[in-house]
Tab-separated table of C-alpha atoms and ligand atoms in Angstrom:
chain	number	residue	atom	x	y	z
A	1	MET	CA	-12.879	-18.885	16.057
A	2	ARG	CA	-9.629	-16.964	15.755
A	3	ARG	CA	-9.665	-13.376	16.800
A	4	VAL	CA	-7.896	-11.167	14.245
A	5	SER	CA	-7.084	-7.477	13.936
A	6	ILE	CA	-5.822	-5.681	10.891
A	7	LEU	CA	-3.751	-2.498	11.300
A	8	GLY	CA	-3.674	-0.600	8.023
A	9	ALA	CA	-6.828	-2.400	6.835
A	10	THR	CA	-7.629	0.158	4.146
A	11	GLY	CA	-4.269	-0.198	2.351
A	12	SER	CA	-3.061	-2.626	-0.266
A	13	ILE	CA	-1.910	-5.327	2.185
A	14	GLY	CA	-4.880	-4.710	4.440
A	15	GLN	CA	-7.401	-5.163	1.590
A	16	ASN	CA	-5.687	-8.356	0.477
A	17	THR	CA	-5.864	-9.646	4.083
A	18	ILE	CA	-9.561	-8.838	4.204
A	19	ASP	CA	-10.041	-10.641	0.922
A	20	LEU	CA	-8.605	-13.781	2.490
A	21	ILE	CA	-10.457	-13.681	5.781
A	22	SER	CA	-13.736	-12.831	4.058
A	23	ARG	CA	-13.511	-16.173	2.255
A	24	ALA	CA	-13.734	-18.035	5.593
A	25	PRO	CA	-16.144	-15.958	7.660
A	26	ASP	CA	-16.858	-18.806	10.140
A	27	GLU	CA	-13.204	-19.065	11.112
A	28	PHE	CA	-12.442	-15.508	12.131
A	29	ARG	CA	-13.835	-12.958	14.494
A	30	VAL	CA	-12.572	-9.442	13.723
A	31	VAL	CA	-11.509	-7.409	16.718
A	32	ALA	CA	-10.040	-4.163	15.340
A	33	LEU	CA	-9.562	-2.574	11.938
A	34	SER	CA	-7.518	0.570	11.427
A	35	GLY	CA	-7.097	3.034	8.619
A	36	GLY	CA	-6.021	6.561	7.896
A	37	GLY	CA	-7.962	8.907	5.608
A	38	ASN	CA	-10.034	6.351	3.765
A	39	ILE	CA	-12.999	6.520	6.157
A	40	ALA	CA	-15.545	5.124	3.701
A	41	GLN	CA	-13.528	1.921	3.111
A	42	LEU	CA	-12.798	1.520	6.818
A	43	ALA	CA	-16.443	1.823	7.755
A	44	ARG	CA	-17.584	-0.436	4.947
A	45	ASP	CA	-15.186	-3.218	5.973
A	46	ALA	CA	-15.828	-2.771	9.705
A	47	ARG	CA	-19.597	-3.205	9.076
A	48	ALA	CA	-19.188	-6.143	6.759
A	49	LEU	CA	-16.792	-7.958	9.052
A	50	ARG	CA	-18.651	-6.937	12.236
A	51	ALA	CA	-15.503	-5.557	13.832
A	52	GLU	CA	-15.560	-4.573	17.522
A	53	ILE	CA	-13.780	-1.327	16.806
A	54	ALA	CA	-12.606	0.753	13.879
A	55	VAL	CA	-9.880	3.308	14.322
A	56	THR	CA	-8.668	6.118	12.064
A	57	ALA	CA	-5.175	7.366	12.697
A	58	TYR	CA	-6.380	10.968	12.285
A	59	PRO	CA	-8.221	12.553	15.306
A	60	GLU	CA	-9.842	15.177	13.062
A	61	ARG	CA	-11.665	12.415	11.160
A	62	LEU	CA	-13.366	10.898	14.226
A	63	GLN	CA	-16.738	12.518	13.535
A	64	ASP	CA	-16.654	11.320	9.911
A	65	LEU	CA	-15.964	7.805	11.108
A	66	ARG	CA	-18.777	7.965	13.679
A	67	ASP	CA	-21.179	9.175	10.999
A	68	ALA	CA	-20.086	6.398	8.639
A	69	LEU	CA	-20.635	3.770	11.349
A	70	ALA	CA	-23.953	5.139	12.581
A	71	GLY	CA	-26.528	2.433	13.326
A	72	SER	CA	-23.935	-0.373	13.514
A	73	ASP	CA	-22.398	-1.975	16.616
A	74	VAL	CA	-18.885	-0.953	15.627
A	75	ARG	CA	-17.189	1.416	18.037
A	76	ALA	CA	-15.274	4.344	16.476
A	77	ALA	CA	-11.990	5.756	17.733
A	78	ALA	CA	-9.216	7.992	16.417
A	79	GLY	CA	-5.618	9.031	16.929
A	80	PRO	CA	-2.292	7.267	17.580
A	81	GLU	CA	-3.180	6.391	21.189
A	82	ALA	CA	-6.502	4.839	20.137
A	83	LEU	CA	-4.534	2.833	17.591
A	84	VAL	CA	-2.287	1.398	20.288
A	85	GLU	CA	-5.307	0.688	22.455
A	86	ALA	CA	-7.001	-1.147	19.582
A	87	ALA	CA	-3.840	-3.186	18.937
A	88	SER	CA	-3.726	-4.086	22.656
A	89	ARG	CA	-7.166	-5.674	22.521
A	90	PRO	CA	-6.831	-9.428	22.904
A	91	ALA	CA	-6.476	-11.081	19.497
A	92	ASP	CA	-4.758	-14.272	18.312
A	93	TRP	CA	-3.366	-12.785	15.080
A	94	VAL	CA	-2.660	-9.221	14.118
A	95	MET	CA	-1.691	-7.961	10.660
A	96	SER	CA	0.750	-5.075	10.898
A	97	ALA	CA	0.222	-3.259	7.595
A	98	ILE	CA	0.392	0.430	8.433
A	99	VAL	CA	2.914	2.180	6.150
A	100	GLY	CA	5.925	3.816	7.728
A	101	ALA	CA	7.351	4.223	11.249
A	102	ALA	CA	3.751	4.915	12.462
A	103	GLY	CA	3.293	1.129	12.457
A	104	LEU	CA	5.907	0.545	15.160
A	105	ALA	CA	3.996	1.407	18.376
A	106	PRO	CA	0.783	-0.449	17.432
A	107	GLY	CA	2.846	-3.480	16.363
A	108	LEU	CA	4.674	-3.544	19.674
A	109	ALA	CA	1.302	-3.276	21.521
A	110	ALA	CA	0.000	-6.271	19.564
A	111	LEU	CA	3.038	-8.315	20.505
A	112	GLN	CA	2.808	-7.285	24.177
A	113	GLN	CA	-0.728	-8.608	24.421
A	114	GLY	CA	0.521	-11.931	23.067
A	115	ALA	CA	-0.777	-11.914	19.480
A	116	THR	CA	1.059	-13.555	16.646
A	117	LEU	CA	2.199	-10.628	14.531
A	118	ALA	CA	2.038	-10.935	10.744
A	119	LEU	CA	4.570	-8.266	9.837
A	120	ALA	CA	4.221	-6.388	6.572
A	121	ASN	CA	5.408	-3.135	8.155
A	122	LYS	CA	9.125	-3.554	7.429
A	123	GLU	CA	9.855	-0.124	8.873
A	124	SER	CA	9.332	-1.620	12.396
A	125	LEU	CA	12.314	-3.912	11.915
A	126	VAL	CA	14.389	-1.237	10.171
A	127	CYS	CA	13.839	1.309	12.946
A	128	ALA	CA	13.823	-0.986	15.936
A	129	GLY	CA	14.674	-4.560	15.023
A	130	ALA	CA	16.171	-5.539	18.384
A	131	LEU	CA	13.279	-3.965	20.290
A	132	VAL	CA	10.612	-5.644	18.183
A	133	LEU	CA	12.227	-9.087	18.387
A	134	ASP	CA	12.892	-8.714	22.097
A	135	THR	CA	9.246	-7.688	22.726
A	136	ALA	CA	8.071	-10.855	20.926
A	137	ARG	CA	10.480	-12.988	22.893
A	138	ARG	CA	9.399	-11.554	26.249
A	139	ALA	CA	5.710	-11.956	25.397
A	140	GLY	CA	6.348	-15.509	24.226
A	141	THR	CA	4.821	-14.825	20.894
A	142	ARG	CA	5.831	-14.986	17.264
A	143	ILE	CA	6.447	-12.745	14.286
A	144	LEU	CA	5.693	-14.112	10.849
A	145	PRO	CA	7.175	-12.081	7.965
A	146	VAL	CA	4.746	-10.923	5.244
A	147	ASP	CA	7.164	-9.079	3.007
A	148	SER	CA	7.299	-11.482	0.053
A	149	GLU	CA	11.141	-11.930	0.137
A	150	HIS	CA	11.148	-12.568	3.895
A	151	SER	CA	8.205	-14.916	3.739
A	152	ALA	CA	10.110	-16.780	1.002
A	153	VAL	CA	13.274	-17.003	3.143
A	154	PHE	CA	11.228	-18.090	6.150
A	155	GLN	CA	9.659	-20.857	4.061
A	156	ALA	CA	13.041	-21.989	2.643
A	157	LEU	CA	14.308	-22.245	6.220
A	158	ILE	CA	11.568	-24.556	7.507
A	159	GLY	CA	13.358	-27.551	8.965
A	160	GLU	CA	16.787	-25.962	8.561
A	161	GLU	CA	19.255	-24.533	11.002
A	162	ILE	CA	20.236	-20.904	10.543
A	163	ASP	CA	23.883	-21.945	11.127
A	164	ALA	CA	23.700	-23.954	7.925
A	165	VAL	CA	22.945	-20.790	5.934
A	166	GLU	CA	25.759	-19.341	3.869
A	167	ARG	CA	23.871	-16.522	2.176
A	168	ILE	CA	20.437	-15.072	1.569
A	169	VAL	CA	19.614	-13.606	-1.819
A	170	ILE	CA	16.611	-11.327	-2.108
A	171	THR	CA	15.319	-10.414	-5.524
A	172	ALA	CA	14.307	-7.002	-6.802
A	173	SER	CA	12.181	-6.303	-9.849
A	174	GLY	CA	14.267	-3.220	-10.501
A	175	GLY	CA	11.168	-1.038	-10.295
A	176	ALA	CA	9.728	1.413	-12.764
A	177	PHE	CA	13.093	2.700	-14.039
A	178	ARG	CA	15.197	-0.400	-14.331
A	179	ASP	CA	15.641	0.119	-18.105
A	180	TRP	CA	15.884	3.929	-18.130
A	181	PRO	CA	19.127	5.622	-19.037
A	182	LEU	CA	20.799	6.856	-15.874
A	183	GLU	CA	20.604	10.525	-16.891
A	184	ALA	CA	16.842	10.323	-17.344
A	185	LEU	CA	16.303	9.419	-13.679
A	186	ARG	CA	17.020	12.999	-12.571
A	187	SER	CA	13.824	14.212	-14.163
A	188	ALA	CA	11.618	11.169	-13.416
A	189	THR	CA	8.127	12.337	-12.417
A	190	LEU	CA	5.873	11.249	-9.595
A	191	ALA	CA	3.454	9.573	-12.006
A	192	GLU	CA	6.302	7.645	-13.633
A	193	ALA	CA	7.693	6.504	-10.296
A	194	SER	CA	4.239	5.444	-9.077
A	195	SER	CA	3.672	2.562	-11.474
A	196	HIS	CA	5.234	-0.812	-10.823
A	197	PRO	CA	6.000	-3.296	-13.617
A	198	ASN	CA	4.905	-6.381	-11.604
A	199	TRP	CA	3.308	-5.690	-8.246
A	200	ASP	CA	0.174	-3.756	-7.349
A	201	MET	CA	1.055	-1.992	-4.062
A	202	GLY	CA	0.550	1.267	-2.126
A	203	GLN	CA	2.059	4.401	-3.679
A	204	ARG	CA	4.868	4.850	-1.177
A	205	ILE	CA	6.338	1.366	-1.542
A	206	THR	CA	5.914	1.591	-5.320
A	207	ILE	CA	8.110	4.697	-5.439
A	208	ASP	CA	10.509	3.022	-3.001
A	209	SER	CA	10.730	0.163	-5.464
A	210	ALA	CA	11.745	2.517	-8.296
A	211	SER	CA	14.484	4.061	-6.134
A	212	MET	CA	15.398	0.702	-4.507
A	213	PHE	CA	14.834	2.237	-1.116
A	214	ASN	CA	12.360	-0.618	-0.674
A	215	LYS	CA	15.123	-3.181	-1.281
A	216	ALA	CA	17.438	-1.153	0.998
A	217	LEU	CA	14.875	-1.421	3.797
A	218	GLU	CA	14.571	-5.125	3.034
A	219	LEU	CA	18.318	-5.696	3.369
A	220	ILE	CA	18.126	-4.290	6.889
A	221	GLU	CA	14.911	-6.223	7.558
A	222	THR	CA	16.684	-9.450	6.487
A	223	LYS	CA	19.642	-8.826	8.765
A	224	GLU	CA	17.420	-8.071	11.744
A	225	PHE	CA	14.874	-10.823	11.312
A	226	PHE	CA	17.138	-13.705	10.383
A	227	ALA	CA	20.158	-12.565	12.439
A	228	VAL	CA	22.690	-13.025	9.640
A	229	GLN	CA	25.752	-10.910	8.892
A	230	PRO	CA	25.386	-8.025	6.410
A	231	ASP	CA	27.801	-9.613	3.959
A	232	GLN	CA	25.712	-12.779	3.888
A	233	ILE	CA	22.835	-10.896	2.204
A	234	GLU	CA	22.768	-10.221	-1.541
A	235	VAL	CA	20.373	-8.388	-3.858
A	236	ILE	CA	19.813	-9.556	-7.394
A	237	VAL	CA	17.661	-7.836	-10.023
A	238	HIS	CA	15.123	-10.287	-11.384
A	239	PRO	CA	12.737	-8.508	-13.744
A	240	GLU	CA	10.036	-11.191	-13.738
A	241	SER	CA	9.485	-11.113	-9.897
A	242	LEU	CA	8.717	-14.832	-9.811
A	243	ILE	CA	11.539	-15.931	-7.590
A	244	HIS	CA	11.136	-13.939	-4.366
A	245	ALA	CA	14.243	-15.036	-2.507
A	246	LEU	CA	16.837	-17.799	-2.368
A	247	VAL	CA	18.675	-19.295	0.566
A	248	GLY	CA	22.170	-20.671	-0.025
A	249	PHE	CA	23.367	-23.352	2.374
A	250	ARG	CA	26.904	-24.274	3.316
A	251	ASP	CA	26.840	-27.369	1.048
A	252	GLY	CA	26.247	-25.090	-1.970
A	253	ALA	CA	22.527	-25.810	-2.378
A	254	LEU	CA	20.306	-22.875	-3.252
A	255	MET	CA	16.618	-23.150	-2.280
A	256	ALA	CA	14.441	-20.739	-4.264
A	257	HIS	CA	10.867	-19.701	-3.533
A	258	VAL	CA	8.925	-19.336	-6.751
A	259	GLY	CA	5.445	-17.980	-7.197
A	260	PRO	CA	3.336	-15.326	-8.906
A	261	PRO	CA	3.618	-11.729	-7.686
A	262	ASP	CA	0.491	-11.833	-5.489
A	263	MET	CA	0.795	-10.763	-1.840
A	264	ARG	CA	-2.044	-13.046	-0.859
A	265	HIS	CA	0.474	-15.886	-0.882
A	266	ALA	CA	2.658	-14.394	1.812
A	267	ILE	CA	-0.348	-13.072	3.752
A	268	GLY	CA	-2.131	-16.404	3.529
A	269	PHE	CA	0.991	-18.295	4.554
A	270	ALA	CA	1.184	-16.151	7.700
A	271	LEU	CA	-2.540	-16.560	8.298
A	272	ASN	CA	-2.506	-20.360	8.000
A	273	TRP	CA	0.911	-21.036	9.546
A	274	PRO	CA	1.978	-23.662	10.516
A	275	ASP	CA	-0.494	-25.309	8.123
A	276	ARG	CA	-0.621	-24.834	4.406
A	277	ARG	CA	-4.067	-24.397	2.959
A	278	ASP	CA	-5.603	-23.644	-0.412
A	279	LEU	CA	-5.016	-20.050	-1.485
A	280	PRO	CA	-6.697	-18.262	-4.397
A	281	VAL	CA	-3.391	-17.425	-6.132
A	282	GLU	CA	-2.475	-18.171	-9.757
A	283	ARG	CA	-0.542	-21.422	-10.375
A	284	LEU	CA	2.517	-20.800	-12.448
A	285	ASP	CA	2.823	-22.457	-15.840
A	286	LEU	CA	6.595	-22.685	-16.169
A	287	ALA	CA	6.526	-23.585	-19.859
A	288	GLN	CA	4.555	-20.374	-20.395
A	289	VAL	CA	7.049	-18.433	-18.238
A	290	GLY	CA	9.840	-19.762	-20.452
A	291	GLN	CA	12.801	-18.032	-18.870
A	292	LEU	CA	13.922	-16.224	-15.755
A	293	ASN	CA	16.454	-13.405	-15.925
A	294	PHE	CA	18.919	-12.079	-13.409
A	295	ARG	CA	21.366	-9.188	-13.277
A	296	ALA	CA	23.524	-7.504	-10.675
A	297	PRO	CA	22.126	-4.242	-9.369
A	298	ASP	CA	23.924	-1.142	-10.620
A	299	ASP	CA	25.186	0.872	-7.632
A	300	ARG	CA	25.118	4.149	-9.528
A	301	ARG	CA	21.451	3.639	-10.394
A	302	TYR	CA	20.559	2.530	-6.870
A	303	PRO	CA	22.605	4.419	-4.245
A	304	ALA	CA	20.053	3.414	-1.589
A	305	LEU	CA	21.576	-0.042	-1.444
A	306	ASN	CA	24.969	1.133	-0.366
A	307	LEU	CA	23.436	3.449	2.223
A	308	ALA	CA	21.577	0.433	3.672
A	309	ARG	CA	24.841	-1.517	3.807
A	310	ALA	CA	26.429	1.258	5.834
A	311	VAL	CA	23.390	1.267	8.146
A	312	MET	CA	23.649	-2.483	8.647
A	313	ARG	CA	27.299	-2.182	9.652
A	314	ARG	CA	26.585	0.777	11.917
A	315	GLY	CA	23.605	-0.728	13.774
A	316	GLY	CA	22.076	0.943	16.830
A	317	LEU	CA	19.607	3.667	15.977
A	318	SER	CA	20.963	4.266	12.518
A	319	GLY	CA	18.046	2.313	11.007
A	320	ALA	CA	15.601	4.776	12.542
A	321	VAL	CA	17.675	7.655	11.101
A	322	PHE	CA	17.755	6.032	7.693
A	323	ASN	CA	14.035	5.312	7.617
A	324	GLY	CA	12.916	8.697	9.094
A	325	ALA	CA	15.066	10.616	6.571
A	326	LYS	CA	13.813	8.431	3.719
A	327	GLU	CA	10.178	8.959	4.676
A	328	ARG	CA	10.664	12.721	4.750
A	329	ALA	CA	12.533	12.744	1.435
A	330	LEU	CA	9.761	10.618	-0.053
A	331	ASP	CA	7.125	13.086	1.237
A	332	ALA	CA	9.085	15.852	-0.518
A	333	PHE	CA	9.343	13.918	-3.796
A	334	ILE	CA	5.575	13.233	-3.640
A	335	ALA	CA	4.974	16.941	-2.917
A	336	GLY	CA	7.135	17.850	-5.944
A	337	THR	CA	9.744	19.843	-3.953
A	338	ILE	CA	12.724	17.533	-4.639
A	339	GLY	CA	13.728	15.374	-7.595
A	340	PHE	CA	13.896	11.587	-7.782
A	341	LEU	CA	17.644	11.306	-7.301
A	342	ASP	CA	17.627	13.895	-4.517
A	343	MET	CA	15.962	11.393	-2.175
A	344	ALA	CA	19.125	9.275	-1.724
A	345	ALA	CA	21.328	12.402	-1.552
A	346	VAL	CA	19.204	13.804	1.295
A	347	VAL	CA	19.254	10.531	3.233
A	348	GLU	CA	23.034	10.322	2.831
A	349	GLU	CA	23.539	13.804	4.169
A	350	VAL	CA	21.312	13.127	7.171
A	351	LEU	CA	23.224	9.936	7.969
A	352	THR	CA	26.527	11.850	7.765
A	353	ARG	CA	25.243	14.451	10.212
A	354	PHE	CA	24.169	11.759	12.667
A	355	GLU	CA	27.465	9.990	12.319
A	356	ALA	CA	29.095	13.080	13.787
A	357	GLN	CA	26.950	12.616	16.910
A	358	ALA	CA	27.692	9.037	17.882
A	359	ASP	CA	25.985	9.421	21.273
A	360	LEU	CA	22.602	9.846	19.542
A	361	MET	CA	23.054	6.700	17.469
A	362	ASP	CA	24.299	4.637	20.355
A	363	ALA	CA	21.529	5.419	22.865
A	364	GLU	CA	19.694	2.433	24.303
A	365	MET	CA	16.919	1.277	21.960
A	366	THR	CA	13.492	1.887	23.468
A	367	LEU	CA	10.214	2.998	21.841
A	368	GLU	CA	10.946	6.463	23.194
A	369	THR	CA	14.513	6.746	21.835
A	370	VAL	CA	13.479	5.312	18.490
A	371	THR	CA	10.572	7.759	18.248
A	372	ARG	CA	12.842	10.661	19.211
A	373	THR	CA	15.430	9.621	16.663
A	374	ASP	CA	12.780	9.270	14.015
A	375	HIS	CA	11.528	12.812	14.675
A	376	LEU	CA	15.034	14.213	14.693
A	377	ALA	CA	15.911	12.489	11.439
A	378	ARG	CA	12.857	14.065	9.805
A	379	THR	CA	13.756	17.512	11.115
A	380	TRP	CA	17.302	17.109	9.847
A	381	ALA	CA	16.018	15.926	6.465
A	382	ASP	CA	13.944	19.108	6.260
A	383	SER	CA	16.907	21.268	7.047
A	384	VAL	CA	19.157	19.385	4.573
A	385	MET	CA	16.486	19.902	1.882
A	386	ALA	CA	16.191	23.593	2.710
A	387	GLU	CA	19.989	23.936	2.488
A	388	ARG	CA	20.154	22.108	-0.813
A	389	ALA	CA	17.407	24.302	-2.242
A	390	GLY	CA	19.429	27.388	-1.321
A	391	ARG	CA	22.667	26.094	-2.948
B	1	LIG	P1	-0.831	1.493	1.624
B	1	LIG	O1	-0.318	2.875	1.419
B	1	LIG	O2	-1.650	0.875	0.585
B	1	LIG	O3	-1.667	1.399	3.005
B	1	LIG	C1	-1.182	1.940	4.181
B	1	LIG	C2	-2.170	1.767	5.312
B	1	LIG	O4	-1.668	2.534	6.454
B	1	LIG	C3	-3.540	2.334	4.998
B	1	LIG	O5	-4.475	1.634	5.754
B	1	LIG	C4	-3.417	3.797	5.465
B	1	LIG	O6	-4.681	4.376	5.709
B	1	LIG	C5	-2.620	3.574	6.759
B	1	LIG	N1	-1.836	4.737	7.177
B	1	LIG	C6	-1.215	5.634	6.428
B	1	LIG	N2	-0.578	6.514	7.171
B	1	LIG	C7	-0.834	6.157	8.457
B	1	LIG	C8	-0.437	6.741	9.740
B	1	LIG	N3	0.347	7.797	9.831
B	1	LIG	N4	-0.871	6.124	10.876
B	1	LIG	C9	-1.666	5.041	10.786
B	1	LIG	N5	-2.070	4.454	9.631
B	1	LIG	C10	-1.625	5.054	8.463
B	1	LIG	O7	0.461	0.639	1.948
B	1	LIG	P2	0.738	-0.861	1.623
B	1	LIG	O8	-0.429	-1.749	2.009
B	1	LIG	O9	1.331	-0.991	0.265
B	1	LIG	O10	1.952	-1.188	2.597
B	1	LIG	C11	1.741	-1.367	4.032
B	1	LIG	C12	3.030	-1.901	4.645
B	1	LIG	O11	3.314	-3.168	4.076
B	1	LIG	C13	4.266	-1.014	4.344
B	1	LIG	O12	5.141	-1.043	5.413
B	1	LIG	C14	4.866	-1.700	3.112
B	1	LIG	O13	6.293	-1.483	3.048
B	1	LIG	C15	4.592	-3.146	3.451
B	1	LIG	N6	4.560	-4.026	2.254
B	1	LIG	C16	3.610	-3.835	1.321
B	1	LIG	C17	3.577	-4.645	0.199
B	1	LIG	C18	2.499	-4.503	-0.807
B	1	LIG	O14	2.407	-5.364	-1.693
B	1	LIG	N7	1.701	-3.469	-0.794
B	1	LIG	C19	4.550	-5.716	0.021
B	1	LIG	C20	5.488	-5.888	1.139
B	1	LIG	C21	5.487	-5.047	2.189
B	1	LIG	P3	-5.518	5.196	4.583
B	1	LIG	O15	-5.193	4.494	3.255
B	1	LIG	O16	-6.923	4.987	5.024
B	1	LIG	O17	-5.038	6.594	4.627
B	2	LIG	MG1	9.242	-7.030	-0.467
């Protein structure tokens, strides 16, 4: 039996992971499940899967979790430290599917104890790519990408040498506003930004898809994970979301990964790797699909992409600054205190401020310095937003 843990079990990726492991109950033993505020879901899954331990990220919800688990053998725990402790419990495979920089420390703990890490939490690589990869190397373990584009690239690279790669093309649906007139974006509402044309995902990544901050994070994720140069990575808008990524080789060949927009493919690939097994995903009928469309992304519509390119060139802790500021700006957009286009403007101002303090960006990358930078970026984002509100 393989021992598995799922961090962020109550979310969109977590629930899809549970769907897959529930189909083969004899193959998996569940060690830890984690969630945030959705205590009912966490307790229900922990009972059904007979997890050793269930952890909520929020200490004030511990009693609720205990109550919900009463009469079962599942242990309850709460808070960021309990999350790291749960991730440190011996397991063979750990799904990292917490949203945001909060996923970094538990993911590192899972790697340190030697688990294979299925990585959906792209923020880990954006904030601390070198640290995450180095931790895996030292522990002699492996990271399998779960982001659909990165899983696609990983699959296109099986049996290939990275030196033979000329370019990597990741696709973007274009999000909720791809066909909106540019002027209308300024007044885009939370409800409008929270619906995705193709994928069913958590709210934060759905809004990040509309603003292309998601693709911006994925550019950085690609550079970190596959160790290619920034100018080798391209983004193309592909409204159907059927091609997830393409890898271009030095002989001119382009290998595309094609499949329906269902995260259970990438999750299942990481779960079964290095084997391929049956997965309950739709088989594409290409005659039915008819045609695939592509267009270049419009920089004016998606300023996040250029910000990410600057971050890739800058390196160091700039990824943690970028992500921390983005998370805070997204919080503010969700809270209704800033507009849709303000998010990129806020992140740009925070990056400019940091640029003036090179020593901060060039500090050695450790969990501590990344965490400190993340906090600082959030504080600076708050002060930038306060200043902008007063202008
Ligand atoms: P969701 O918002 O659906 O789920 C997030 C999970 O993290 C939930 O279990 C949530 O708990 C938990 N959580 C929220 N805040 C915290 C916190 N501060 N500390 C600990 N746990 C927390 O997100 P998704 O499943 O959509 O995304 C998860 C990750 O996967 C993200 O990094 C995203 O970018 C990435 N990803 C997602 C894809 C998708 O299809 N959804 C595709 C590719 C990548 P609760 O809900 O109980 O509050
Ligand atoms: Mg993706």
